[in-house]
Short mmCIF file of N, CA and C in Angstrom, two decimals:
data_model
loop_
_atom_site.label_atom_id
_atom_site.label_comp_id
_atom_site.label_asym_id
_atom_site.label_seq_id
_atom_site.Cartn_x
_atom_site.Cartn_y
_atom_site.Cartn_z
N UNK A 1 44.21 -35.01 -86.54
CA UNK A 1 43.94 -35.75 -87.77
C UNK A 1 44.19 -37.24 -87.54
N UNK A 2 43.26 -37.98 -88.08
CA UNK A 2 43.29 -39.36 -87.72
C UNK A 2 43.42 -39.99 -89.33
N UNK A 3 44.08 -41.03 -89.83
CA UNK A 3 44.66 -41.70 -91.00
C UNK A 3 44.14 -43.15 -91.00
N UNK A 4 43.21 -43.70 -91.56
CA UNK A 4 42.86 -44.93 -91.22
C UNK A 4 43.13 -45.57 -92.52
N UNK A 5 43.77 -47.05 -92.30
CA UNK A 5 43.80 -47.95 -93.32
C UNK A 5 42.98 -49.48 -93.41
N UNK A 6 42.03 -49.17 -93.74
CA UNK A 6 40.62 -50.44 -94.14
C UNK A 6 40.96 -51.29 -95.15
N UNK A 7 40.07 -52.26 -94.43
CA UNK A 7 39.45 -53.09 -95.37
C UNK A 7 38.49 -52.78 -96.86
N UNK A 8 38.71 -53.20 -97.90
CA UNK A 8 38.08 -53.12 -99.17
C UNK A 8 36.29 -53.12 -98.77
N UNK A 9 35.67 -52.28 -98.69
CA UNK A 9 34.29 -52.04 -98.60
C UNK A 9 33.30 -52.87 -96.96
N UNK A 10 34.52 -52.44 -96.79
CA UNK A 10 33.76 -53.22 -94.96
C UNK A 10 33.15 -51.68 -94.23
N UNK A 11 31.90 -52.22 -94.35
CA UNK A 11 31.02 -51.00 -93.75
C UNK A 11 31.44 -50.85 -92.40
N UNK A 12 31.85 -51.74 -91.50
CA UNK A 12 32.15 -51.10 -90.08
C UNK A 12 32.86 -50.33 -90.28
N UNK A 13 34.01 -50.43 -90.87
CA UNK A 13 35.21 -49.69 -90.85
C UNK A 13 34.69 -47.65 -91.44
N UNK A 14 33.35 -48.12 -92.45
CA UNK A 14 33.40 -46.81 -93.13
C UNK A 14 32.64 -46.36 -91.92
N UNK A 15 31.45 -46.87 -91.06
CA UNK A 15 31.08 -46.43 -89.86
C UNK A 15 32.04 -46.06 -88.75
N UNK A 16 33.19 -46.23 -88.49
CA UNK A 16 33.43 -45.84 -87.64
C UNK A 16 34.47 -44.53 -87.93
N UNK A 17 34.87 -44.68 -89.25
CA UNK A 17 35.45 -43.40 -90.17
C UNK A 17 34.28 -42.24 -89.55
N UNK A 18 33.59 -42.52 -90.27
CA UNK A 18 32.15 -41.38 -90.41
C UNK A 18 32.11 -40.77 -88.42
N UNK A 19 32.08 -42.05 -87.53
CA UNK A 19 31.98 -41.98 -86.17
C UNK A 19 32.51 -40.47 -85.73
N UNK A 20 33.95 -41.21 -86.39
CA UNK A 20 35.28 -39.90 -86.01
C UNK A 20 35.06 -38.43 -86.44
N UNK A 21 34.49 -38.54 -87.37
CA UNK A 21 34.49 -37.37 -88.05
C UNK A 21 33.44 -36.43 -87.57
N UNK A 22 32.08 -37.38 -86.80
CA UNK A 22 31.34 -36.86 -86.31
C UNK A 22 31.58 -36.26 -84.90
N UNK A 23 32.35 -36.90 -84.39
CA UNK A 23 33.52 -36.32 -83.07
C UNK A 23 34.53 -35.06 -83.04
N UNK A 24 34.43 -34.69 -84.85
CA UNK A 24 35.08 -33.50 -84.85
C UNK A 24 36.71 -33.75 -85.31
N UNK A 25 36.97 -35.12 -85.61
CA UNK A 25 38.23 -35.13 -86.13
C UNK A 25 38.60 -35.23 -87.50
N UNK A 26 39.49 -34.75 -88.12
CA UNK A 26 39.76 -34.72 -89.78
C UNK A 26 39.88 -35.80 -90.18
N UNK A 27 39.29 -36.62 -91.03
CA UNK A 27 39.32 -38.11 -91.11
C UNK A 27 40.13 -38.60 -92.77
N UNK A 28 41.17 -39.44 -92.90
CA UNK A 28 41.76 -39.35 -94.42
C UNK A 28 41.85 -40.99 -94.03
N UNK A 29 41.25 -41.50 -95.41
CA UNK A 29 41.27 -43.37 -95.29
C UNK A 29 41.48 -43.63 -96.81
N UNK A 30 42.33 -44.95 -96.10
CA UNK A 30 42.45 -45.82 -97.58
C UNK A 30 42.54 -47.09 -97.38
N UNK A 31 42.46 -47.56 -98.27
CA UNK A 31 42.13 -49.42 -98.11
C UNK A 31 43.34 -50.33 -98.94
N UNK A 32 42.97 -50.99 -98.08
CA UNK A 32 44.53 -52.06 -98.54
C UNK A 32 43.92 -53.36 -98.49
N UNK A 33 44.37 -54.40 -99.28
CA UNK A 33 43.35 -56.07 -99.59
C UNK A 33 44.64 -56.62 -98.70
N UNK A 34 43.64 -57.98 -97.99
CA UNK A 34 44.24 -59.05 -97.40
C UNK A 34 45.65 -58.64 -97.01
N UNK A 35 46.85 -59.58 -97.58
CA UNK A 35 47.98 -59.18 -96.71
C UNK A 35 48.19 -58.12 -96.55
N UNK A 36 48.24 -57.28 -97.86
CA UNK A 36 48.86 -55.57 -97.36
C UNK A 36 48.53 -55.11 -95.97
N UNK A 37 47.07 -55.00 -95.60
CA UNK A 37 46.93 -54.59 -95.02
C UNK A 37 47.49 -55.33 -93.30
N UNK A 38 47.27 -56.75 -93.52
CA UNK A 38 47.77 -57.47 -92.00
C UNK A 38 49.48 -57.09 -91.82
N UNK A 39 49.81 -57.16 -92.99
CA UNK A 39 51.72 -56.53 -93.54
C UNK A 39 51.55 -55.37 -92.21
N UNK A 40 50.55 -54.44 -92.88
CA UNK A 40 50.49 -52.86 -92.28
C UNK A 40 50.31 -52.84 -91.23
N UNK A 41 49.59 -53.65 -90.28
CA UNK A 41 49.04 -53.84 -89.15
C UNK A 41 50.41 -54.37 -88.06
N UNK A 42 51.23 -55.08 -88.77
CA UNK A 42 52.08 -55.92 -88.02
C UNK A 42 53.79 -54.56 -88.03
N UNK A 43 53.71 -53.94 -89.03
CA UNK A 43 54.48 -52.65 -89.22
C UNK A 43 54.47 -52.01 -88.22
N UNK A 44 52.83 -51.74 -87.90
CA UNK A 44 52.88 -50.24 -87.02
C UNK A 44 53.12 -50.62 -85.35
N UNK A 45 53.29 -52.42 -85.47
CA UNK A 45 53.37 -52.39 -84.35
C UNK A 45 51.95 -52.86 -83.18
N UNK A 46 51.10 -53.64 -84.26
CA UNK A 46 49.86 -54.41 -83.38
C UNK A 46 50.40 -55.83 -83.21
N UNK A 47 50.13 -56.44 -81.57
CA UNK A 47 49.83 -57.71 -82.20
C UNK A 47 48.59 -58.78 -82.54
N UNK A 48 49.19 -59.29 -82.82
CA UNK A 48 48.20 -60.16 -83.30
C UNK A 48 46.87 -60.31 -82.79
N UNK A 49 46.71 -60.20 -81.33
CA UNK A 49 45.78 -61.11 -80.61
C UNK A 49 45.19 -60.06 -80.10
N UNK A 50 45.47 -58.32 -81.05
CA UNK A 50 44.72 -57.27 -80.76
C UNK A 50 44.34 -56.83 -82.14
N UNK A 51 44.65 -57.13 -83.43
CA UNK A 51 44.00 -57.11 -84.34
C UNK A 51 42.50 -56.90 -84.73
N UNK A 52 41.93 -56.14 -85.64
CA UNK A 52 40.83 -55.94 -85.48
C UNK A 52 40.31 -55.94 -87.10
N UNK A 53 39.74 -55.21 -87.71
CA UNK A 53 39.50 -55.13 -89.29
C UNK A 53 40.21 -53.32 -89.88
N UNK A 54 40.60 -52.83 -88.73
CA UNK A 54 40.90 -51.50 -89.56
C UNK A 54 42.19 -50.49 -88.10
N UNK A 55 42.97 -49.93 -89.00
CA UNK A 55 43.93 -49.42 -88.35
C UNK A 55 44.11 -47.90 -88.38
N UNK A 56 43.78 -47.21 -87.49
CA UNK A 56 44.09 -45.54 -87.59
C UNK A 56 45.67 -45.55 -87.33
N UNK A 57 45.70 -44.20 -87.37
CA UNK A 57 46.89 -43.76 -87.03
C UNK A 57 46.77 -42.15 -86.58
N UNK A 58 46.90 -41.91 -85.48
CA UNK A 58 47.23 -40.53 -85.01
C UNK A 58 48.16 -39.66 -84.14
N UNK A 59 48.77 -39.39 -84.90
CA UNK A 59 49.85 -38.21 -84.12
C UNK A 59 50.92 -39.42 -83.58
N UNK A 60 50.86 -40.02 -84.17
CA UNK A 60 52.01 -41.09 -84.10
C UNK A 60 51.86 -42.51 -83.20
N UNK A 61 50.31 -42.22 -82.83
CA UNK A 61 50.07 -43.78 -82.25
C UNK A 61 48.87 -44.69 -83.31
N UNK A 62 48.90 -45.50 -82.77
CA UNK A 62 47.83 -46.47 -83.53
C UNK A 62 46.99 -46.65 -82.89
N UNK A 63 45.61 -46.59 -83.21
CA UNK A 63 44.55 -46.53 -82.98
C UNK A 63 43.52 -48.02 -84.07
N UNK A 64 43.86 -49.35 -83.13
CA UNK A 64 43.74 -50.30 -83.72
C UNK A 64 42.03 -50.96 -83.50
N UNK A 65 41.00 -50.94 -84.36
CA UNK A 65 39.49 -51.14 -84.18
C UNK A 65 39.00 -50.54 -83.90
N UNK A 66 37.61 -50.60 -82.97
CA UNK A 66 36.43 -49.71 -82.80
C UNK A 66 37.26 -48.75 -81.49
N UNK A 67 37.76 -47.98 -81.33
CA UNK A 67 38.30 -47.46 -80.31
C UNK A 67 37.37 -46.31 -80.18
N UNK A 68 36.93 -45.84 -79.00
CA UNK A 68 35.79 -44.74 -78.80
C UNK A 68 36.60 -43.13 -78.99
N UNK A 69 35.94 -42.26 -79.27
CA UNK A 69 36.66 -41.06 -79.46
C UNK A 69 37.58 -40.08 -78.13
N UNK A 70 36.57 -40.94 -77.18
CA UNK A 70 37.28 -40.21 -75.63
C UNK A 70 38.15 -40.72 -75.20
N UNK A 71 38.62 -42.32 -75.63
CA UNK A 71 40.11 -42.60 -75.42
C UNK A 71 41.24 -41.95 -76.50
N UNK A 72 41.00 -42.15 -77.66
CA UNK A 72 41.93 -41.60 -78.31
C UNK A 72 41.63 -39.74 -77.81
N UNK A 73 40.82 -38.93 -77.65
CA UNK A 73 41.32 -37.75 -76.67
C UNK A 73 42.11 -37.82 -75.26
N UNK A 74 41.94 -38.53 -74.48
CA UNK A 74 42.62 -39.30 -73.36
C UNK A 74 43.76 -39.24 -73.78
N UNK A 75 44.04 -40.34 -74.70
CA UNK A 75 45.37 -40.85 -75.51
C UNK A 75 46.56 -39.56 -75.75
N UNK A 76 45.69 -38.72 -76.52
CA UNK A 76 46.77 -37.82 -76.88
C UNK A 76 46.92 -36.83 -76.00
N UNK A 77 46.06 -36.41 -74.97
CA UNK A 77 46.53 -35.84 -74.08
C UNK A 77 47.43 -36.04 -72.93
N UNK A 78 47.44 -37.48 -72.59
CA UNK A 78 47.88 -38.08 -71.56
C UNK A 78 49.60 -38.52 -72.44
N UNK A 79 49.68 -38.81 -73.33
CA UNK A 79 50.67 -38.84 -74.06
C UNK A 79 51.93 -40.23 -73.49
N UNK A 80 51.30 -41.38 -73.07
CA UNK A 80 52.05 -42.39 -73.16
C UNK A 80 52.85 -43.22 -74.43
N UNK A 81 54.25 -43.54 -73.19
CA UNK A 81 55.59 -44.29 -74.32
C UNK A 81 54.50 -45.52 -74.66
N UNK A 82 53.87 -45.05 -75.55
CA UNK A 82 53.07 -46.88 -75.88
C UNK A 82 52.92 -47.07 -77.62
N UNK A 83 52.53 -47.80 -78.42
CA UNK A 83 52.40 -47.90 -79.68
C UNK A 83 50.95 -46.89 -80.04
N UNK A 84 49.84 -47.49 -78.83
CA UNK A 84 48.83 -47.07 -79.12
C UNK A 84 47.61 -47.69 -78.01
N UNK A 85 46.42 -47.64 -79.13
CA UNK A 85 45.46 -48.57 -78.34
C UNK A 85 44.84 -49.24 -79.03
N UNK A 86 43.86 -50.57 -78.91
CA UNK A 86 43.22 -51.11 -79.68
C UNK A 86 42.15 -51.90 -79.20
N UNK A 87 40.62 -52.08 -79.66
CA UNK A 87 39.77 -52.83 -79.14
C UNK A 87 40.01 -54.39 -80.03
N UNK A 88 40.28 -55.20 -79.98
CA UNK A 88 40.42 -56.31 -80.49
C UNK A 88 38.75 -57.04 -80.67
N UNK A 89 39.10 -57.42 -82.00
CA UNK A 89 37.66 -58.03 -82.63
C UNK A 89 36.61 -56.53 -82.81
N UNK A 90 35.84 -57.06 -82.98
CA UNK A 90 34.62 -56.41 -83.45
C UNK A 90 33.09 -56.15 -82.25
N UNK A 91 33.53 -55.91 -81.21
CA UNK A 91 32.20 -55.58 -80.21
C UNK A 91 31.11 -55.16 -80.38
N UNK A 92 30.20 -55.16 -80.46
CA UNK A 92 28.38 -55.00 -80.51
C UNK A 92 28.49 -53.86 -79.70
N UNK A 93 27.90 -52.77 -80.12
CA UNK A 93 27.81 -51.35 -79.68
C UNK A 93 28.73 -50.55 -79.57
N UNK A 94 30.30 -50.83 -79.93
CA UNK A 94 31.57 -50.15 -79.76
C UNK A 94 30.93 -48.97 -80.99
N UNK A 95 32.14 -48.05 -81.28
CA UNK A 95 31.78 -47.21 -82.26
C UNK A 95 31.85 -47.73 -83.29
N UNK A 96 30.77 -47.36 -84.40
CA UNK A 96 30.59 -48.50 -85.55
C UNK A 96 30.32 -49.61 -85.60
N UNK A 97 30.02 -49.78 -84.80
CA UNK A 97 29.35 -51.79 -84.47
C UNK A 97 28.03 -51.56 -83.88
N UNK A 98 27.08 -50.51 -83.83
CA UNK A 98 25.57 -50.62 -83.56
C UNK A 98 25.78 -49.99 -82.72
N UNK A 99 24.15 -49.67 -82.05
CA UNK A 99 23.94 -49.20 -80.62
C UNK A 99 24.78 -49.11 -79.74
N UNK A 100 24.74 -48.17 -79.00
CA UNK A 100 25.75 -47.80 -78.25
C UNK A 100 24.72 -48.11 -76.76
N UNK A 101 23.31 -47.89 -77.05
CA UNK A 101 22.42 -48.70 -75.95
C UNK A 101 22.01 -50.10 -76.02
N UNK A 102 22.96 -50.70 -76.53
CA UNK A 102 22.79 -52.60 -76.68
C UNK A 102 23.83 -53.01 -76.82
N UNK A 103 25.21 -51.92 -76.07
CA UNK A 103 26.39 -52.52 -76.33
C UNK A 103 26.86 -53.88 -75.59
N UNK A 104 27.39 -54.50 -76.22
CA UNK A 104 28.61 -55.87 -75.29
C UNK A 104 29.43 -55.13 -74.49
N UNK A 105 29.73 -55.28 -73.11
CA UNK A 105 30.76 -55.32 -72.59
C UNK A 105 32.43 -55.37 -73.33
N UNK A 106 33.23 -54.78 -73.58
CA UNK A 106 33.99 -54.59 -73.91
C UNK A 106 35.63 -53.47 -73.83
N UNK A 107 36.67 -54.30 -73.67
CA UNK A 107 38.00 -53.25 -72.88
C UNK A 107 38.64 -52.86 -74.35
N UNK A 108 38.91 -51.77 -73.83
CA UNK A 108 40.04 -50.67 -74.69
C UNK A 108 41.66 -50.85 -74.02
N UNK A 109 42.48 -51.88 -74.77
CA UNK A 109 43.58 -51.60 -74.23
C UNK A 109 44.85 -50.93 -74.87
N UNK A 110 45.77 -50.76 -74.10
CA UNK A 110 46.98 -49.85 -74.35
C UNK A 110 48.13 -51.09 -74.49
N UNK A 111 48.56 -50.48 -75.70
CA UNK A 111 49.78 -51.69 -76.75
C UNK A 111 51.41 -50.69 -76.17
N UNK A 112 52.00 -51.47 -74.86
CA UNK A 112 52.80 -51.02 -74.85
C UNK A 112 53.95 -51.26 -76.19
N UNK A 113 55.19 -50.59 -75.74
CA UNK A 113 56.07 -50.52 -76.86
C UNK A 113 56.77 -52.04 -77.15
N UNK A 114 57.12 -53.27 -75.99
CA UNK A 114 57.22 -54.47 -76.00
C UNK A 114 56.01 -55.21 -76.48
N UNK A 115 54.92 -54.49 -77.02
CA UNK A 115 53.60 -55.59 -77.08
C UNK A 115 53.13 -55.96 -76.17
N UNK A 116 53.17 -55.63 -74.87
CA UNK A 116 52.36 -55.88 -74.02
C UNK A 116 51.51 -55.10 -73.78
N UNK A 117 50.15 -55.22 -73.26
CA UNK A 117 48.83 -54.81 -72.86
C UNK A 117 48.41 -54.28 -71.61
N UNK A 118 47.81 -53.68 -71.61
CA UNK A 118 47.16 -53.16 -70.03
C UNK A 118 45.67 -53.09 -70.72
N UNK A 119 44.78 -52.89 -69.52
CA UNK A 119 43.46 -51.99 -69.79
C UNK A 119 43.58 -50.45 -69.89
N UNK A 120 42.94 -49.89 -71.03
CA UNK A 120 43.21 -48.36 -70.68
C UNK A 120 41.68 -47.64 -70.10
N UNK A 121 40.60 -48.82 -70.37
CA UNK A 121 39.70 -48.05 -70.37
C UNK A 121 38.33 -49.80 -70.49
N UNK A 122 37.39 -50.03 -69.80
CA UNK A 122 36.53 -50.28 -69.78
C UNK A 122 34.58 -50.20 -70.03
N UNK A 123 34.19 -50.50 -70.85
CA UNK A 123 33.14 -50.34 -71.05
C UNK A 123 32.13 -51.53 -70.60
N UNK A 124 31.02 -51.11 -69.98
CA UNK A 124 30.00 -52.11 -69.39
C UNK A 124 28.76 -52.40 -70.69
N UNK A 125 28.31 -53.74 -70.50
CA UNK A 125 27.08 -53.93 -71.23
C UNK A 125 26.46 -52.76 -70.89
N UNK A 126 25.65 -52.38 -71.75
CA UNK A 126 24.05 -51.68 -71.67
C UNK A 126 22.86 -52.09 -72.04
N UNK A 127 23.11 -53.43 -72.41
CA UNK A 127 21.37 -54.54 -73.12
C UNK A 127 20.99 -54.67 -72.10
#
């Protein structure tokens, strides 16, 4: 089960809800305006400069932006001391951001428990 907390009527966010669900996961969302939600974001343990427009939560990690469904399976199987993962910003073809055959180049990284980053996972253009 994945728990996402959005933005007030931001269609990416409901696209990439819908994404998940189409991946087969139980999907429960709610929306929070302006600070609450950056409040919420900074709670669970994102920082800043991985911020995105919408925050999951599963099985006790965070799952911060367009994150693809085979990392967060990765994720919970592999079961790292980390906060979570997060695609920072909004990428062109990530899940919920369009085509997935006109995607941007774009990394999936892993939010250790100090806030520091690694790559967990790489994706290549496809335009």
């Amino acid at each position: 089960a994945i728990h996402v907390v959005k933005g007030s009527g931001c269609e990416c966010c409901d696209a990439w809800v819908a994404y998940l669900r189409g991946e087969g996961f139980a999907v429960t969302d709610e929306e929070r305006y302006g600070t609450l939600l950056m409040s919420y974001k900074t709670e669970v343990g994102v920082p800043q400069r991985m911020m995105s427009c919408h925050t999951g939560m599963a099985d006790g990690y965070v799952l911060e932006g367009h994150v693809p469904a085979a990392d967060i399976r990765r994720l919970l199987v592999e079961r790292p001391d980390a906060v979570g993962l997060a695609v920072p910003g909004m990428p062109y073809g990530s899940p919920g951001m369009g085509p997935e055959e006109e995607r941007e180049a774009y990394e999936v990284f892993l939010i250790r428990r100090d806030g520091a980053t690694e790559v967990f996972a790489r994706y290549e253009q496809t335009r």
